[in-house]
PDB file of C-alpha atoms in Angstrom:
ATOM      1  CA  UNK A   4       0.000   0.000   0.000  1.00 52.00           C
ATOM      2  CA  UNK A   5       0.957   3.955   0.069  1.00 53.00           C
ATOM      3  CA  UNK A   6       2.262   3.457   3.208  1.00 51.00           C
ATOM      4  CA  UNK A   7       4.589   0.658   2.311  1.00 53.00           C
ATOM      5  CA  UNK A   8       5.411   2.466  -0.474  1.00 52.00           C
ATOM      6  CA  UNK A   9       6.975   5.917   1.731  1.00 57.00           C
ATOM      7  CA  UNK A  10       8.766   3.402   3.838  1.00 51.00           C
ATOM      8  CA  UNK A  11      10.573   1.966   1.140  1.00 55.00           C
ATOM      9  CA  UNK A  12      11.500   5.470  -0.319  1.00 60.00           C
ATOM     10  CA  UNK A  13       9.027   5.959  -2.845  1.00 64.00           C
ATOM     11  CA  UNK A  14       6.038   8.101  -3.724  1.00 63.00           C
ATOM     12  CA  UNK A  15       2.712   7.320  -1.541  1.00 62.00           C
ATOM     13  CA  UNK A  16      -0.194   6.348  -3.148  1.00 61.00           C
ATOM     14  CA  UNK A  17       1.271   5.601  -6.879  1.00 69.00           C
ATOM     15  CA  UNK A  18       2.997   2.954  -7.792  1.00 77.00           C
ATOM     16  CA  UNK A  19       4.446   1.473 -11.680  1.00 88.00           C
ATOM     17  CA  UNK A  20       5.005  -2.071 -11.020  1.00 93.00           C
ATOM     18  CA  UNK A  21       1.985  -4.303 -11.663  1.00 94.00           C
ATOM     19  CA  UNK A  22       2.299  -7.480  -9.506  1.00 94.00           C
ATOM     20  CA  UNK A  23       1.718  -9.546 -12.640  1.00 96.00           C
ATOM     21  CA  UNK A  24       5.113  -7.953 -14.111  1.00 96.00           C
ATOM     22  CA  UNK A  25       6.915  -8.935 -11.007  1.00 95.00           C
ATOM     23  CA  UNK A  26       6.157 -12.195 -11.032  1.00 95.00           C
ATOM     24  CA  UNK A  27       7.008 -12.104 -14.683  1.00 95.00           C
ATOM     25  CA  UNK A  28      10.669 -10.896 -13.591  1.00 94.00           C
ATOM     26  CA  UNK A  29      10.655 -13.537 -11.062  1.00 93.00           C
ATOM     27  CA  UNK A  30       9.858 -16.666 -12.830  1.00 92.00           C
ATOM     28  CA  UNK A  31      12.560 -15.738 -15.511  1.00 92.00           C
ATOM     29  CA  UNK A  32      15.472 -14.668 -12.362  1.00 91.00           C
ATOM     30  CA  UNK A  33      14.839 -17.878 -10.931  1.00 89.00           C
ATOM     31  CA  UNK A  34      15.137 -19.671 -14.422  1.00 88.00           C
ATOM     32  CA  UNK A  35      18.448 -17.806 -14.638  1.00 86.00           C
ATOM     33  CA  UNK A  36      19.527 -18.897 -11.270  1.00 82.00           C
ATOM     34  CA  UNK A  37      18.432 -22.428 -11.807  1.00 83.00           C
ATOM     35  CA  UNK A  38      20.299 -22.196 -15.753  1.00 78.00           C
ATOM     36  CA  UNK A  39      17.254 -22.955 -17.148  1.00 56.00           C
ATOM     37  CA  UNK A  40      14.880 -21.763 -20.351  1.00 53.00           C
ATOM     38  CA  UNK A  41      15.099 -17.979 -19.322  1.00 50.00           C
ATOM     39  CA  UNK A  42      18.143 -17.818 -18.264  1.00 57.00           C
ATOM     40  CA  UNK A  43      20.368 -15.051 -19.785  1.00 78.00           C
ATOM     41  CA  UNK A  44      16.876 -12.201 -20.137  1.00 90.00           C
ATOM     42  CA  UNK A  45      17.669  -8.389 -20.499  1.00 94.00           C
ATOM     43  CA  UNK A  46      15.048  -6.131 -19.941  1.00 96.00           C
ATOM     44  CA  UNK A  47      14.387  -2.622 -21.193  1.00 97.00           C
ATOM     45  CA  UNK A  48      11.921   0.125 -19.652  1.00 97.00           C
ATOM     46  CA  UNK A  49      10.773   2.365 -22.835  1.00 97.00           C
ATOM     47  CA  UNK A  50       8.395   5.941 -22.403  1.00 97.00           C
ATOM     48  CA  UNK A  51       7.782   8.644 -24.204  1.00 96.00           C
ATOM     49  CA  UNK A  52       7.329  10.800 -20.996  1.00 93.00           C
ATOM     50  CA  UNK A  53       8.750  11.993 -17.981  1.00 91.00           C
ATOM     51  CA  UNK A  54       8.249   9.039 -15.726  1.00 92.00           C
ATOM     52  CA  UNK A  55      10.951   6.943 -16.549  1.00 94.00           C
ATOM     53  CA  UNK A  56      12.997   8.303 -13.608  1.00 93.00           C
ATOM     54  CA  UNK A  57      10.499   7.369 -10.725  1.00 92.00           C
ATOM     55  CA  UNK A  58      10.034   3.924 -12.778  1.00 94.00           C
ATOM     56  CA  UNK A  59      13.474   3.040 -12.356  1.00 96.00           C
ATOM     57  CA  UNK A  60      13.538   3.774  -8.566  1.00 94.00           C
ATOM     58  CA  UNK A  61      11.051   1.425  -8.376  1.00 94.00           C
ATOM     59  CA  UNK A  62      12.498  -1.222  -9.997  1.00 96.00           C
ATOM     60  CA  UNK A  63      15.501  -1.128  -7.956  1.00 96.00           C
ATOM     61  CA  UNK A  64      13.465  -0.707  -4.930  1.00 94.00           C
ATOM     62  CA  UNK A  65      12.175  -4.418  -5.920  1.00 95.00           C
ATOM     63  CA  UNK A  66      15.500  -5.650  -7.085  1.00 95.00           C
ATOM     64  CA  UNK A  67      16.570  -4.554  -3.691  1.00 95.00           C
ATOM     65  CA  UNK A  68      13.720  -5.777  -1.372  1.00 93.00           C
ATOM     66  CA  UNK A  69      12.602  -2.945  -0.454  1.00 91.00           C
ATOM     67  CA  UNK A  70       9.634  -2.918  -2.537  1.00 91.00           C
ATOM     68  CA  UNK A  71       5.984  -4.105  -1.193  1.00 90.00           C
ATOM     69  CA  UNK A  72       5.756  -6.424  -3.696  1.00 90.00           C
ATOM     70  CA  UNK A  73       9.045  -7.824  -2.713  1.00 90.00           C
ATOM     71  CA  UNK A  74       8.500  -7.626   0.820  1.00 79.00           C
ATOM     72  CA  UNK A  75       5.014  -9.690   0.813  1.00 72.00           C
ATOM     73  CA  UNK A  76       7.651 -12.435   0.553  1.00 70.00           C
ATOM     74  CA  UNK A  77       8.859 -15.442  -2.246  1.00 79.00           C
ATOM     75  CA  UNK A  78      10.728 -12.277  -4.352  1.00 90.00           C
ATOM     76  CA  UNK A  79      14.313 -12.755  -4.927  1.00 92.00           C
ATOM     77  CA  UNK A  80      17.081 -10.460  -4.389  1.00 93.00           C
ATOM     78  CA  UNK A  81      18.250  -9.443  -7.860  1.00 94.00           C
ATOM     79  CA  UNK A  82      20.628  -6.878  -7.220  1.00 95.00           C
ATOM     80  CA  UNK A  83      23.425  -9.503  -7.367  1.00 92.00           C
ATOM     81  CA  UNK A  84      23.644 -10.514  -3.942  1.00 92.00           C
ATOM     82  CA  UNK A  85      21.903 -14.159  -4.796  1.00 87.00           C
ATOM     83  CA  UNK A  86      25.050 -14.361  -6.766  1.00 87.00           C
ATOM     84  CA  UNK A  87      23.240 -13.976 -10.334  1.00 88.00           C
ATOM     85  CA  UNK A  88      24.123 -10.887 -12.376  1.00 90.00           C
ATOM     86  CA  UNK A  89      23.011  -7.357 -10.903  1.00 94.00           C
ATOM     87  CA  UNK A  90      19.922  -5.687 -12.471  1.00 95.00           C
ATOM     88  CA  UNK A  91      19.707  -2.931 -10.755  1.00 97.00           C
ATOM     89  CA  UNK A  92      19.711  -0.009 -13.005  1.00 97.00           C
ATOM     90  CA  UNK A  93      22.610   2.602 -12.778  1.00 91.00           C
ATOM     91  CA  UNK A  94      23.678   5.949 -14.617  1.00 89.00           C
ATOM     92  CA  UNK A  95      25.370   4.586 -17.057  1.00 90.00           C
ATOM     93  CA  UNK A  96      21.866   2.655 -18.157  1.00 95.00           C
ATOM     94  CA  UNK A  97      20.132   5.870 -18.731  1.00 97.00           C
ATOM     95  CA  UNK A  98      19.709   6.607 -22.633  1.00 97.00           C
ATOM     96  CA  UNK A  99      17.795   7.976 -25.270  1.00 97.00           C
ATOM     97  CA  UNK A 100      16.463   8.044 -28.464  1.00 97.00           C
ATOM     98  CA  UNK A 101      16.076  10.650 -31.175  1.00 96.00           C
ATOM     99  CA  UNK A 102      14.622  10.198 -34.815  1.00 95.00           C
ATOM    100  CA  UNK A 103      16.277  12.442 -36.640  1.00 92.00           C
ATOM    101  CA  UNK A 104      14.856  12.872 -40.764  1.00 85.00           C
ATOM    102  CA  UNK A 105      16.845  11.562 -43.139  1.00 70.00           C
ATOM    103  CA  UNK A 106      17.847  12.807 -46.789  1.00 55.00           C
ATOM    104  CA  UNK A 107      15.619  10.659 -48.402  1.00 58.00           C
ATOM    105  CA  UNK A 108      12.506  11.443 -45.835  1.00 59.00           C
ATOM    106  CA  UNK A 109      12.355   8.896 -43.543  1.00 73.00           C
ATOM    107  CA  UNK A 110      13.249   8.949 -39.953  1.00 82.00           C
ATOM    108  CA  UNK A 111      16.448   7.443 -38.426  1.00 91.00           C
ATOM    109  CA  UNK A 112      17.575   6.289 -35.335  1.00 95.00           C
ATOM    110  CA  UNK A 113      20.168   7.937 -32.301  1.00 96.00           C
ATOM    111  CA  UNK A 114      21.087   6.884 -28.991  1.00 97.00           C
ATOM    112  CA  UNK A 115      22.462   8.981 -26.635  1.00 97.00           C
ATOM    113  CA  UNK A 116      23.610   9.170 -23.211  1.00 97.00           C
ATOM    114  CA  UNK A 117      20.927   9.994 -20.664  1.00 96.00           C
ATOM    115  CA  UNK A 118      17.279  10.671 -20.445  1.00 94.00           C
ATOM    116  CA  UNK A 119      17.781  14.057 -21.710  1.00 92.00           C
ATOM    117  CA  UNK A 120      20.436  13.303 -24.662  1.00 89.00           C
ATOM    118  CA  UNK A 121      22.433  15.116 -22.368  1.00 90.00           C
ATOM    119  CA  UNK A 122      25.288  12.775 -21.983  1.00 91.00           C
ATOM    120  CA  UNK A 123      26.070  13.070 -25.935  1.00 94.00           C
ATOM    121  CA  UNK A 124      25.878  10.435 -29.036  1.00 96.00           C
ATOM    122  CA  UNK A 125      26.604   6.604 -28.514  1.00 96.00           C
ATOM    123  CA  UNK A 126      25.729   5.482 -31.742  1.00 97.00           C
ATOM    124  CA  UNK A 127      23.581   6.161 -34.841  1.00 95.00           C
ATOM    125  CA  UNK A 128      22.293   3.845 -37.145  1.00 94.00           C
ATOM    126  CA  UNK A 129      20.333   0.843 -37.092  1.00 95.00           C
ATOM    127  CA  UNK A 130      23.014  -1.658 -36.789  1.00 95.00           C
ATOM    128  CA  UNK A 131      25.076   0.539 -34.307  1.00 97.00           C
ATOM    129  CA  UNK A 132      22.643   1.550 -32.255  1.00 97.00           C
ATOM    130  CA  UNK A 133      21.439  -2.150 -31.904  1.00 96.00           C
ATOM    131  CA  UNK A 134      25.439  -3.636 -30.987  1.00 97.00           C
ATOM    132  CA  UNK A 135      25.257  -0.173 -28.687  1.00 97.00           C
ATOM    133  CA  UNK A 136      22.783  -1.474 -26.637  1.00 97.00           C
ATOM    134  CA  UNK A 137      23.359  -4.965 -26.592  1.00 95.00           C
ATOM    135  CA  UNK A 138      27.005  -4.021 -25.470  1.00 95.00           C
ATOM    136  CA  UNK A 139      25.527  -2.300 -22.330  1.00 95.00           C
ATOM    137  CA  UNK A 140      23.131  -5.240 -21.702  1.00 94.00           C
ATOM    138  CA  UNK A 141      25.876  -7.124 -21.544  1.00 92.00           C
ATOM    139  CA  UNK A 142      27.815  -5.205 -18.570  1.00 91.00           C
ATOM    140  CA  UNK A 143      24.237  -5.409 -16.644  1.00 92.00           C
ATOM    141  CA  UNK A 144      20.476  -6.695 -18.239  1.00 95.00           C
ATOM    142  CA  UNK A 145      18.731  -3.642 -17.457  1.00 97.00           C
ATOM    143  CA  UNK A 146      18.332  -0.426 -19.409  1.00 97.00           C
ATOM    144  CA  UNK A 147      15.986   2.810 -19.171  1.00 98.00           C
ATOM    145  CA  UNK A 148      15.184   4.657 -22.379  1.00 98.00           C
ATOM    146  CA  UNK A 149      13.138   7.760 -23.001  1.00 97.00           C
ATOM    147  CA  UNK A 150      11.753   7.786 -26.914  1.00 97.00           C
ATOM    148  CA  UNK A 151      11.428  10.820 -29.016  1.00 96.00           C
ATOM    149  CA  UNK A 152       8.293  11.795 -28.902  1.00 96.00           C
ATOM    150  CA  UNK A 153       8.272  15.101 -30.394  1.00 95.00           C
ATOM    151  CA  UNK A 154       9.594  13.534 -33.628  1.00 94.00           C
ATOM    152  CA  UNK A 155       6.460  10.799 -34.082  1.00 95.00           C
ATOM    153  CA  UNK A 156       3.977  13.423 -33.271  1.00 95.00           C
ATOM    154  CA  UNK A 157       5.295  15.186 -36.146  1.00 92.00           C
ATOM    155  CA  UNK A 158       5.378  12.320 -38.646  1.00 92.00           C
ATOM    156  CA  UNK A 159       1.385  12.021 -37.400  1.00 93.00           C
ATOM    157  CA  UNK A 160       2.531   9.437 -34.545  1.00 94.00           C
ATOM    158  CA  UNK A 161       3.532   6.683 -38.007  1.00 93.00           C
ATOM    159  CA  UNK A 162       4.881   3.471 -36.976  1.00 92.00           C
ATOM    160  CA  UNK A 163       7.707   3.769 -39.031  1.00 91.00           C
ATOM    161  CA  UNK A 164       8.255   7.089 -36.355  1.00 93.00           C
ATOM    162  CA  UNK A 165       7.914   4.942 -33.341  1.00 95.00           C
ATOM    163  CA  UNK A 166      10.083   3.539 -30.641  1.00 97.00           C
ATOM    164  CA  UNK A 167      12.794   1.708 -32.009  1.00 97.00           C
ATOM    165  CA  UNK A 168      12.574  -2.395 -31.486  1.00 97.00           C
ATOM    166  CA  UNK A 169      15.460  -3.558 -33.270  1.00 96.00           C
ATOM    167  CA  UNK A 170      14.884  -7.536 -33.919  1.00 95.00           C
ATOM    168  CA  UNK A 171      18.456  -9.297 -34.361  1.00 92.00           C
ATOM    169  CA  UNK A 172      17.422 -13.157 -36.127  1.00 87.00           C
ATOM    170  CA  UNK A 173      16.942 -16.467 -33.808  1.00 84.00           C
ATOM    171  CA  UNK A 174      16.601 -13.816 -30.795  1.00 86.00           C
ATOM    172  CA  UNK A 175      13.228 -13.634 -28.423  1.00 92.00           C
ATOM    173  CA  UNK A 176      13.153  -9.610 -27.958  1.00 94.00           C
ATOM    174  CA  UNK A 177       9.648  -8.937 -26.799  1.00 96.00           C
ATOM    175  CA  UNK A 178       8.081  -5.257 -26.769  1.00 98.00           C
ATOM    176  CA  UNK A 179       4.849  -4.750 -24.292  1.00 98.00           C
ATOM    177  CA  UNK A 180       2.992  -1.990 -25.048  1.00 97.00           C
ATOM    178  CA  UNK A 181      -0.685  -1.186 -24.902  1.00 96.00           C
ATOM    179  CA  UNK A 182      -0.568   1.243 -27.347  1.00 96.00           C
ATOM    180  CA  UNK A 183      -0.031  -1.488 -30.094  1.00 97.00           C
ATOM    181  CA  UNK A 184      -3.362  -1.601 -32.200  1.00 96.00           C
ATOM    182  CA  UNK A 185      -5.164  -4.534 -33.425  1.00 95.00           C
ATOM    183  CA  UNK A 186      -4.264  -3.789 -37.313  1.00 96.00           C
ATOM    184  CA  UNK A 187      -1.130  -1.711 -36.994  1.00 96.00           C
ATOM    185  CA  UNK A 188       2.130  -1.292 -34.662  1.00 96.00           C
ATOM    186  CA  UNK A 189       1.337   2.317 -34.152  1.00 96.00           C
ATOM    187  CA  UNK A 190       3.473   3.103 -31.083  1.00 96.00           C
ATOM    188  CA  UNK A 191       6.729   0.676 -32.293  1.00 97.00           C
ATOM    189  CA  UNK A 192       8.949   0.819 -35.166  1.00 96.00           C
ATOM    190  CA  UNK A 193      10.039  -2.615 -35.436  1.00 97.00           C
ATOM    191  CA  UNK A 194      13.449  -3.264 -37.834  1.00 96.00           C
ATOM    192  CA  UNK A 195      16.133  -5.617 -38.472  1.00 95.00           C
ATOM    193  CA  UNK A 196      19.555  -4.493 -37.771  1.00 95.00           C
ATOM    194  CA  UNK A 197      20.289  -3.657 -41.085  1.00 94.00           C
ATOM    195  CA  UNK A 198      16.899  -1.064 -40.736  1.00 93.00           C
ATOM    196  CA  UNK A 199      14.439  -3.205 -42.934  1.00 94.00           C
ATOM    197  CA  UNK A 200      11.117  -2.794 -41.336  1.00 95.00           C
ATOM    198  CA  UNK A 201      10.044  -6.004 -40.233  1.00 95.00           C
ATOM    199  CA  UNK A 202       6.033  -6.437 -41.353  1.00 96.00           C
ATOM    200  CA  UNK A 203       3.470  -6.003 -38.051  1.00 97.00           C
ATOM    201  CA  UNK A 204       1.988  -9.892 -39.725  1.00 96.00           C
ATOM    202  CA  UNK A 205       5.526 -10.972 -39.286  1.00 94.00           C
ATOM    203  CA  UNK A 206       6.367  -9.044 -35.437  1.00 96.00           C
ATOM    204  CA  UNK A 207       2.785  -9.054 -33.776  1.00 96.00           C
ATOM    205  CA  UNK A 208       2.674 -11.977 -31.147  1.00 95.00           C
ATOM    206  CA  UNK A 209       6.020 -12.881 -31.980  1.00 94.00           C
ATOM    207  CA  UNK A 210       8.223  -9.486 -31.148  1.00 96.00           C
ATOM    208  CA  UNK A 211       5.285  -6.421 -30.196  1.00 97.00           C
ATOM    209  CA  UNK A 212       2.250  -7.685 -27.855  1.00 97.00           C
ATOM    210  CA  UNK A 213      -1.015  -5.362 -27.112  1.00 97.00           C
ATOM    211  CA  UNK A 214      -0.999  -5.298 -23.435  1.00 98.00           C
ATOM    212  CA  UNK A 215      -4.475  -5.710 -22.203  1.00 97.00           C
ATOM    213  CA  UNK A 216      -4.156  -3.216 -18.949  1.00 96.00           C
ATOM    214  CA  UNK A 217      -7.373  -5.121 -17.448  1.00 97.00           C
ATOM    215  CA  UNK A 218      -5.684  -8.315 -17.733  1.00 98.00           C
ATOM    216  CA  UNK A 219      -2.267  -7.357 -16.805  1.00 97.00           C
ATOM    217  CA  UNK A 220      -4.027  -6.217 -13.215  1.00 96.00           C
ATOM    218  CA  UNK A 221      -6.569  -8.966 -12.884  1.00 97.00           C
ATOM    219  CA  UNK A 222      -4.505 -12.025 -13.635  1.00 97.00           C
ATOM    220  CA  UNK A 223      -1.040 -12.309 -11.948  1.00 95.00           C
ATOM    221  CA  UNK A 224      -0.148 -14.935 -14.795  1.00 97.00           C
ATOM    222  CA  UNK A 225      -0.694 -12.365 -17.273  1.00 98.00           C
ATOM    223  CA  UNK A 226       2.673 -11.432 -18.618  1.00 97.00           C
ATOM    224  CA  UNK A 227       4.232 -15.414 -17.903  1.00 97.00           C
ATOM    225  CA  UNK A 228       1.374 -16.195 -19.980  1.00 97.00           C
ATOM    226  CA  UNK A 229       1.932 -13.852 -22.923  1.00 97.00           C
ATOM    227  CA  UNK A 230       6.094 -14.610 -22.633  1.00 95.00           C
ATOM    228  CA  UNK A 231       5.227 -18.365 -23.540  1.00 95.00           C
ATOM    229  CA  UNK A 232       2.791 -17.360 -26.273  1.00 95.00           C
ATOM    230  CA  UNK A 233       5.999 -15.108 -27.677  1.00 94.00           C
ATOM    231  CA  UNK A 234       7.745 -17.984 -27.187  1.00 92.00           C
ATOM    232  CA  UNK A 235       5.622 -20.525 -29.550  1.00 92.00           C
ATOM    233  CA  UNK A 236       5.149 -18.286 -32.276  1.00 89.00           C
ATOM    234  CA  UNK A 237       8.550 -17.993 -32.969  1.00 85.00           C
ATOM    235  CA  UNK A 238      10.083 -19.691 -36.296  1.00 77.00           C
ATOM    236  CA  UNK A 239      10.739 -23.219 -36.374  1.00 61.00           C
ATOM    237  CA  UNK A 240       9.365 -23.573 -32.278  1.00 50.00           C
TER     238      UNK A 240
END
């Protein structure tokens, strides 16, 4: 509750975290810890807005214990002290995105240092910006970007304007978002490293999901549910 929430140094009364998400995160830590289907998962918080901040402070809250959701019991640490790999997120995790238009019209990609693109350019470019975050996810599986919204409001919020979901082949990347419409990806501009689009028949249920909000909060199995859906779809599976 709110109360909980102060104690563990966070803002009464709201909260980010569904507990259907944290038990998500928990059955794949535990598959890590036990080296088992799972094991090796990044994950990546994405928003267009201002909250991503008090979203991360969460998340390490619950990575710490310190979160109710953690403290009603059966959560593991996962801030490395279990002895699995540290997903806390730190500075360094911070980025953004910008969609700069291109010569020929179309929007391309940026990542920069922190929330604000005030930490400077990492990499540009499909493919670069792709090994450029994969690099960091490698030093610790947890990231926080903040997307450029100003540039897919001005391209009439296309999905080729989106939030970048770069889809390497053979790899499960995932993105949640209940902004994902039934006919169209809307919200998420899904490529291949090279910057082909990849086709919303080809990514929907397979690498972009519709979050049903309802569901996410009714059903605790919710998002282990929609993982293994992911996770059937894929080719060859």
């Amino acid at each position: 509750g709110a109360a909980a929430l102060g104690l563990a140094g966070l803002e009464e009364g709201y909260h980010s975290l569904l507990p259907s998400f944290a038990a998500l995160l928990r059955e794949m830590h535990l598959a890590e810890a036990r080296g088992g289907q799972g094991g090796g998962f990044a994950l990546l918080f994405r928003s267009f807005g201002d909250d991503v901040e008090d979203v991360v402070a969460e998340y390490n809250a619950l990575c710490e214990g310190r979160h109710p959701l953690a403290a009603a019991g059966g959560f593991p640490r996962m801030d490395g002290s279990d002895g699995c790999r540290d997903r806390r997120i730190a500075g360094e995790q911070l980025l953004s995105f910008r969609r700069p238009e291109g010569a020929d019209g179309m929007r391309g990609v940026e990542l920069h240092a922190g929330l604000h693109a005030q930490g400077g350019l990492v990499a540009t470019g499909w493919g670069e910006v792709h090994a450029a975050i994969q690099a960091r996810l490698d030093e610790r599986p947890a990231l926080a970007v903040r997307d450029d919204f100003p540039s897919w409001s001005a391209c009439g919020e296309s999905d080729r304007a989106g939030k970048p979901h770069v889809v390497a082949p053979g790899a499960l990347s995932i993105f949640l978002d209940d902004n994902v419409e039934p006919d169209h990806a809307h919200i998420v501009d899904v490529r291949a490293p090279d910057g082909t689009p990849v086709s919303f028949e080809d990514a929907m249920g397979r690498h972009i999901v519709r979050v049903d909000p309802v569901q996410a909060i009714l059903r605790e199995d919710y998002f282990i549910e929609v993982l293994e859906g992911c996770r059937r779809r894929q080719p060859g599976v």
